[in-house]
Amino acid sequence: MNMWDKRDDMVVHEREPFNAEPPRTGLAGQLRTPLDTFYSRNHGPIPDPDPDTWRLAVDGLVERPLDLSLADLRERFPATEVTATLQCAGNRRTGLIEVRDIPGEAAWGSGATSTATFGGVRLADLLAAAGLKDGAAHIAFTGMDVSPLPDPPERYGGSITTGKALRPEVLLAWSMNGRPLPRVHGAPLRVVVPGWIGARSVKWLTRVTARAAPSDNYFQATAYRILPPGTTSEQAGPDAGISLGPIALNCDILRPDDGARVPAGQTSVSGYALAGDERTVTRVDVSADGGESWTQAVLDPPREPGLWQLWRTVLDLPPGEATITARAWDSTGALMPESPRHLWNPKGYANNSWARVRVTAEGHHATR
């Protein structure tokens, strides 16, 4: 394993800051992602805070500002757990890069999505203790990590709506899969916002601020936005384009891997589907001929908001090359868009086009 206790076959996009994803098949067939496999997305050097001196401030539009230690959090508020899927806004960026190059952005594949059981306290309980004032429409978070991307450099931050912040699934977490939260994942405390892009689940949390407007942090006001056509990242100023929040409906094929050689005939195909915020996935279709015909997959029922739903099916593959395609529908009746060509944007965010893997089926095609 590397210095952050990740598996040896992680795809490392950058070592400083550390950005890495597991191979697609590393996510297959399990509801929860092992800690050594969970993707890592960072914007600056990873902090090394002292849990004994760490403090959390809750301020802004509140009646009773709070200043809390880890012991305070554990003693004053009930502990709870939530199993949630986190997904980077740049997940599947490689599909957009195939349409047109995206300079300066990491070529994330399908592995920037992972699921864990997080333990901690509900953000809503802290906000109730602080007492939100009228007009507190947004809850902003500030981390300890300093990113060199803004000019001048600043601490990482972002915000979510107060309506989302008060949902019971939104946590301030100190554990992950039953173990203390790893440093690389935000210890001693991080935000977990199920159903929203991973960028809003701020790590190494030091401050929660109730505000009338969204955070003016660089990563809320300027980054993580889908820019208008013809606008470059250099041209875009604060508040340009669409600010990303809830995750777009998405699904992916986790097994077989892209480029795999499989026996001809009955072939198991499996993956995940995810619908952001309060939506659920209602159907996954899978095709063995690039979308000419479809088979409805067996789909796990929804369990918690913001948690992926695993799916599986069996396809009959004749010998030769084949393109396996998957698409999902959500509880609003929305369908994933067919092509990444219609989704390309200058930062390469939110590719939720149909998932595709190309395989080669070998051997005799046994029919039944």
Coordinates of C-alpha atoms in Angstrom, one line a residue:
M1 CA 0.0 0.0 0.0
N2 CA 1.0 3.6 -0.5
M3 CA 1.5 6.2 2.2
W4 CA -2.2 6.8 2.5
D5 CA -3.0 3.1 3.0
K6 CA -4.6 2.8 -0.4
R7 CA -4.5 -0.4 -2.6
D8 CA -1.5 -0.7 -4.9
D9 CA -3.5 -0.6 -8.1
M10 CA -5.1 2.8 -7.4
V11 CA -5.0 5.1 -10.4
V12 CA -3.1 8.1 -9.0
H13 CA -3.8 11.3 -10.9
E14 CA -1.7 13.5 -8.6
R15 CA 0.5 12.8 -5.6
E16 CA 0.4 16.4 -4.2
P17 CA -2.4 17.0 -3.7
F18 CA -3.3 13.4 -3.5
N19 CA -5.9 12.5 -6.0
A20 CA -6.6 8.8 -6.8
E21 CA -9.4 6.4 -7.7
P22 CA -9.7 2.6 -7.6
P23 CA -10.0 0.4 -10.7
R24 CA -13.7 0.1 -11.8
T25 CA -13.8 -3.5 -10.8
G26 CA -12.6 -2.7 -7.3
L27 CA -16.1 -1.2 -6.6
A28 CA -18.0 -4.1 -8.0
G29 CA -20.3 -6.4 -6.0
Q30 CA -20.3 -4.7 -2.6
L31 CA -22.5 -2.2 -1.0
R32 CA -19.7 -0.5 1.0
T33 CA -16.3 0.4 -0.4
P34 CA -13.3 -0.7 1.7
L35 CA -11.2 2.2 3.1
D36 CA -8.2 1.2 1.0
T37 CA -10.3 1.5 -2.1
F38 CA -12.4 4.6 -1.4
Y39 CA -11.4 7.4 -3.9
S40 CA -9.5 10.5 -2.7
R41 CA -10.1 14.0 -4.1
N42 CA -8.1 16.9 -2.6
H43 CA -7.3 20.5 -3.6
G44 CA -4.2 21.2 -1.5
P45 CA -1.8 19.5 0.9
I46 CA -3.5 17.1 3.4
P47 CA -3.5 18.8 6.9
D48 CA -2.3 17.0 10.0
P49 CA -4.5 18.5 12.8
D50 CA -4.1 17.7 16.5
P51 CA -7.5 16.2 17.6
D52 CA -6.7 17.4 21.2
T53 CA -6.6 21.1 20.2
W54 CA -9.0 21.0 17.3
R55 CA -12.1 23.2 17.6
L56 CA -15.3 23.6 15.6
A57 CA -17.0 27.1 15.4
V58 CA -20.7 27.4 14.5
D59 CA -21.4 31.1 13.7
G60 CA -23.0 33.5 11.3
L61 CA -26.8 34.0 11.4
V62 CA -27.3 32.1 14.7
E63 CA -28.6 33.1 18.1
R64 CA -26.0 31.2 20.1
P65 CA -22.6 30.8 18.5
L66 CA -20.8 27.5 19.4
D67 CA -17.2 26.6 20.0
L68 CA -16.8 22.9 20.3
S69 CA -14.1 20.3 20.9
L70 CA -14.5 16.7 19.7
A71 CA -15.4 15.7 23.3
D72 CA -18.1 18.4 23.3
L73 CA -19.6 16.9 20.1
R74 CA -19.6 13.4 21.5
E75 CA -21.1 14.5 24.9
R76 CA -23.7 17.0 23.8
F77 CA -25.2 15.5 20.7
P78 CA -26.6 12.0 19.9
A79 CA -24.3 9.9 17.7
T80 CA -25.7 8.3 14.5
E81 CA -24.6 6.6 11.3
V82 CA -25.5 7.0 7.7
T83 CA -24.4 4.9 4.7
A84 CA -23.8 7.2 1.8
T85 CA -22.3 7.3 -1.7
L86 CA -19.9 10.2 -2.4
Q87 CA -19.2 11.1 -6.0
C88 CA -16.8 13.6 -7.4
A89 CA -18.2 16.1 -9.9
G90 CA -15.4 15.1 -12.2
N91 CA -16.3 11.4 -12.2
R92 CA -16.3 9.9 -15.7
R93 CA -14.5 13.0 -17.1
T94 CA -12.6 10.7 -19.5
G95 CA -15.8 10.4 -21.5
L96 CA -15.9 14.1 -22.0
I97 CA -12.2 14.3 -22.8
E98 CA -12.8 11.8 -25.6
V99 CA -15.2 14.4 -27.1
R100 CA -12.8 17.4 -26.7
D101 CA -9.7 17.9 -24.6
I102 CA -10.1 19.5 -21.2
P103 CA -6.6 20.9 -20.3
G104 CA -5.6 21.2 -16.7
E105 CA -8.2 18.8 -15.3
A106 CA -7.5 15.3 -14.1
A107 CA -8.7 12.5 -16.3
W108 CA -11.0 10.8 -13.8
G109 CA -12.5 7.6 -14.9
S110 CA -15.3 5.7 -13.3
G111 CA -13.8 5.2 -9.9
A112 CA -14.4 8.6 -8.3
T113 CA -17.5 7.2 -6.7
S114 CA -17.5 5.2 -3.4
T115 CA -19.8 4.3 -0.5
A116 CA -19.1 4.1 3.2
T117 CA -20.9 4.1 6.5
F118 CA -20.1 7.3 8.3
G119 CA -20.6 7.9 12.0
G120 CA -21.0 11.2 13.8
V121 CA -23.6 13.7 14.7
R122 CA -26.4 15.3 12.6
L123 CA -25.7 18.8 11.4
A124 CA -29.3 19.6 12.1
D125 CA -28.7 19.0 15.8
L126 CA -25.8 21.5 15.9
L127 CA -27.9 24.1 14.1
A128 CA -30.8 23.6 16.5
A129 CA -28.4 24.2 19.4
A130 CA -27.1 27.3 17.8
G131 CA -30.6 28.6 16.8
L132 CA -30.8 29.7 13.2
K133 CA -31.9 33.3 12.7
D134 CA -34.4 34.4 10.0
G135 CA -32.8 34.7 6.7
A136 CA -30.3 31.9 7.2
A137 CA -30.8 30.3 3.8
H138 CA -27.4 28.6 3.3
I139 CA -25.0 26.8 5.6
A140 CA -21.3 27.2 4.7
F141 CA -18.4 25.0 5.6
T142 CA -14.7 25.9 6.0
G143 CA -12.0 23.2 6.0
M144 CA -8.4 23.3 7.3
D145 CA -6.8 22.5 3.9
V146 CA -5.3 25.4 2.0
S147 CA -5.6 25.3 -1.8
P148 CA -3.1 27.1 -4.1
L149 CA -5.7 27.2 -6.9
P150 CA -7.4 30.5 -5.9
D151 CA -5.3 33.7 -6.1
P152 CA -4.5 34.3 -3.3
P153 CA -4.6 30.8 -1.9
E154 CA -7.5 30.1 0.5
R155 CA -8.9 27.4 2.7
Y156 CA -11.3 25.0 1.0
G157 CA -15.0 25.6 1.5
G158 CA -18.5 25.5 0.1
S159 CA -22.1 25.6 1.2
I160 CA -25.5 23.8 0.9
T161 CA -29.0 25.1 1.3
T162 CA -30.4 25.2 4.8
G163 CA -33.2 22.9 3.7
K164 CA -30.6 20.2 2.8
A165 CA -28.5 21.0 5.9
L166 CA -31.5 20.2 8.2
R167 CA -32.1 16.8 6.6
P168 CA -31.3 13.9 9.0
E169 CA -28.8 12.2 6.6
V170 CA -26.4 15.2 6.6
L171 CA -23.7 14.4 9.1
L172 CA -20.5 15.8 10.7
A173 CA -18.6 12.5 10.7
W174 CA -15.7 11.2 12.8
S175 CA -15.8 7.6 11.7
M176 CA -15.9 5.6 8.4
N177 CA -16.8 2.0 8.1
G178 CA -16.6 1.5 11.8
R179 CA -13.1 2.9 12.1
P180 CA -11.8 6.4 13.1
L181 CA -12.0 8.7 10.1
P182 CA -8.7 8.4 8.2
R183 CA -6.6 11.6 7.9
V184 CA -6.7 11.4 4.1
H185 CA -10.6 11.5 4.3
G186 CA -10.8 14.5 6.6
A187 CA -10.0 13.6 10.2
P188 CA -10.9 14.6 12.8
L189 CA -14.2 15.8 11.4
R190 CA -15.8 16.1 7.9
V191 CA -19.1 16.9 6.5
V192 CA -21.1 14.2 4.7
V193 CA -23.8 15.5 2.3
P194 CA -25.5 12.4 0.7
G195 CA -27.0 13.0 -2.7
W196 CA -24.8 16.1 -3.4
I197 CA -21.5 16.3 -5.2
G198 CA -18.5 15.3 -3.1
A199 CA -17.2 18.8 -3.2
R200 CA -19.8 19.9 -0.7
S201 CA -18.7 17.2 1.8
V202 CA -16.0 19.4 3.2
K203 CA -13.1 17.7 5.0
W204 CA -11.0 18.8 8.0
L205 CA -13.9 20.9 9.1
T206 CA -13.3 23.9 11.3
R207 CA -16.2 26.2 10.8
V208 CA -20.0 26.0 10.1
T209 CA -21.5 29.4 9.1
A210 CA -25.2 30.2 8.6
R211 CA -25.5 32.8 5.8
A212 CA -28.2 34.6 3.7
A213 CA -26.3 33.7 0.5
P214 CA -24.2 30.8 -0.7
S215 CA -20.6 30.7 0.4
D216 CA -18.2 33.1 -1.4
N217 CA -15.4 30.6 -1.2
Y218 CA -13.6 30.0 -4.5
F219 CA -14.8 26.4 -4.6
Q220 CA -18.4 27.5 -4.4
A221 CA -18.5 30.8 -6.2
T222 CA -16.0 30.0 -9.1
A223 CA -15.1 26.3 -9.2
Y224 CA -17.6 23.4 -9.5
R225 CA -19.8 25.3 -11.9
I226 CA -20.9 24.2 -15.4
L227 CA -19.9 27.2 -17.6
P228 CA -22.0 28.5 -20.5
P229 CA -21.1 27.5 -24.0
G230 CA -18.1 29.4 -25.4
T231 CA -16.8 30.4 -21.9
T232 CA -13.4 29.3 -20.8
S233 CA -12.3 28.7 -17.2
E234 CA -10.0 31.7 -17.5
Q235 CA -12.8 34.0 -18.7
A236 CA -15.3 32.8 -16.0
G237 CA -15.7 34.9 -12.9
P238 CA -17.6 34.3 -9.7
D239 CA -21.1 33.0 -10.1
A240 CA -20.7 32.2 -13.8
G241 CA -22.7 29.2 -15.1
I242 CA -24.6 26.7 -13.0
S243 CA -23.4 25.9 -9.4
L244 CA -23.3 22.1 -8.9
G245 CA -25.3 20.7 -5.9
P246 CA -27.4 17.6 -6.1
I247 CA -25.8 14.7 -8.1
A248 CA -27.1 14.1 -11.6
L249 CA -28.8 10.8 -12.3
N250 CA -25.9 8.3 -13.1
C251 CA -25.1 4.7 -13.5
D252 CA -22.0 2.7 -14.5
I253 CA -20.9 -0.8 -15.4
L254 CA -18.4 -2.1 -12.9
R255 CA -18.0 -5.7 -14.2
P256 CA -16.8 -6.7 -16.8
D257 CA -14.1 -4.1 -17.1
D258 CA -13.7 -2.0 -20.2
G259 CA -11.4 -3.9 -22.7
A260 CA -12.0 -7.3 -20.9
R261 CA -12.0 -10.6 -22.6
V262 CA -14.9 -12.7 -21.6
P263 CA -16.2 -16.2 -22.6
A264 CA -18.9 -16.0 -25.3
G265 CA -22.4 -16.9 -24.2
Q266 CA -24.0 -16.1 -20.8
T267 CA -22.1 -13.2 -19.3
S268 CA -22.8 -11.6 -15.9
V269 CA -22.9 -7.8 -16.0
S270 CA -23.2 -5.6 -12.9
G271 CA -22.9 -2.0 -11.7
Y272 CA -24.4 0.8 -9.7
A273 CA -27.0 3.5 -10.3
L274 CA -27.3 6.7 -8.3
A275 CA -29.9 9.5 -8.2
G276 CA -29.0 12.6 -6.2
D277 CA -30.8 14.4 -3.4
E278 CA -34.3 12.9 -2.7
R279 CA -34.6 11.0 -5.9
T280 CA -34.3 7.2 -6.4
V281 CA -33.4 5.0 -9.3
T282 CA -36.4 3.1 -10.6
R283 CA -35.0 1.2 -13.6
V284 CA -31.7 0.2 -15.3
D285 CA -31.6 -1.0 -18.8
V286 CA -28.6 -2.9 -20.3
S287 CA -27.8 -3.5 -23.9
A288 CA -25.4 -6.0 -25.6
D289 CA -25.6 -4.3 -29.0
G290 CA -24.7 -0.7 -28.2
G291 CA -28.3 0.3 -27.6
E292 CA -30.2 -1.4 -30.4
S293 CA -32.1 -3.6 -27.9
W294 CA -32.4 -3.6 -24.1
T295 CA -32.7 -5.9 -21.1
Q296 CA -34.1 -4.7 -17.8
A297 CA -31.6 -5.4 -15.0
V298 CA -32.4 -6.6 -11.5
L299 CA -32.1 -3.4 -9.3
D300 CA -31.7 -3.3 -5.6
P301 CA -34.4 -1.2 -3.9
P302 CA -33.5 2.2 -2.5
R303 CA -32.3 2.1 1.2
E304 CA -31.2 5.6 2.2
P305 CA -31.1 9.0 0.5
G306 CA -27.9 9.4 -1.5
L307 CA -27.0 5.7 -1.5
W308 CA -26.2 3.9 -4.7
Q309 CA -28.4 1.0 -5.8
L310 CA -26.6 -2.0 -7.2
W311 CA -27.9 -3.8 -10.3
R312 CA -27.1 -7.0 -12.2
T313 CA -28.1 -8.9 -15.3
V314 CA -26.9 -11.7 -17.6
L315 CA -26.4 -11.0 -21.3
D316 CA -25.9 -13.6 -24.1
L317 CA -22.8 -12.4 -26.0
P318 CA -21.9 -13.9 -29.4
P319 CA -18.2 -14.3 -30.2
G320 CA -16.4 -11.1 -31.2
E321 CA -16.4 -7.5 -30.0
A322 CA -19.4 -6.1 -28.2
T323 CA -20.3 -2.8 -26.6
I324 CA -22.3 -3.2 -23.4
T325 CA -24.4 -0.1 -22.6
A326 CA -26.3 0.8 -19.4
R327 CA -28.7 3.6 -18.7
A328 CA -30.9 4.5 -15.7
W329 CA -34.2 6.1 -15.0
D330 CA -35.1 7.9 -11.8
S331 CA -38.3 8.5 -9.8
T332 CA -39.1 11.7 -11.7
G333 CA -39.1 9.7 -15.0
A334 CA -35.8 11.3 -16.1
L335 CA -33.5 9.2 -18.3
M336 CA -29.7 9.6 -18.6
P337 CA -28.6 11.4 -21.8
E338 CA -27.3 9.2 -24.5
S339 CA -24.1 10.9 -25.6
P340 CA -21.3 12.8 -23.8
R341 CA -21.2 15.2 -26.8
H342 CA -24.2 17.0 -25.5
L343 CA -22.7 17.3 -22.0
W344 CA -19.2 18.6 -22.7
N345 CA -18.2 21.6 -20.6
P346 CA -14.9 23.4 -20.0
K347 CA -14.3 21.9 -16.6
G348 CA -15.5 18.4 -17.5
Y349 CA -18.2 18.1 -14.8
A350 CA -21.3 15.9 -14.5
N351 CA -20.8 13.3 -17.2
N352 CA -23.9 11.2 -16.7
S353 CA -24.2 9.9 -20.3
W354 CA -25.0 6.2 -20.9
A355 CA -22.3 4.0 -19.5
R356 CA -20.4 1.9 -22.0
V357 CA -17.7 -0.8 -21.9
R358 CA -16.2 -2.6 -24.8
V359 CA -15.4 -6.3 -24.4
T360 CA -14.3 -9.2 -26.6
A361 CA -16.2 -12.4 -26.3
E362 CA -14.1 -15.5 -27.0
G363 CA -14.8 -19.1 -27.7
H364 CA -17.8 -21.1 -28.7
H365 CA -21.2 -19.5 -28.3
A366 CA -23.3 -22.1 -26.5
T367 CA -27.1 -21.5 -27.0
R368 CA -29.8 -22.7 -24.7

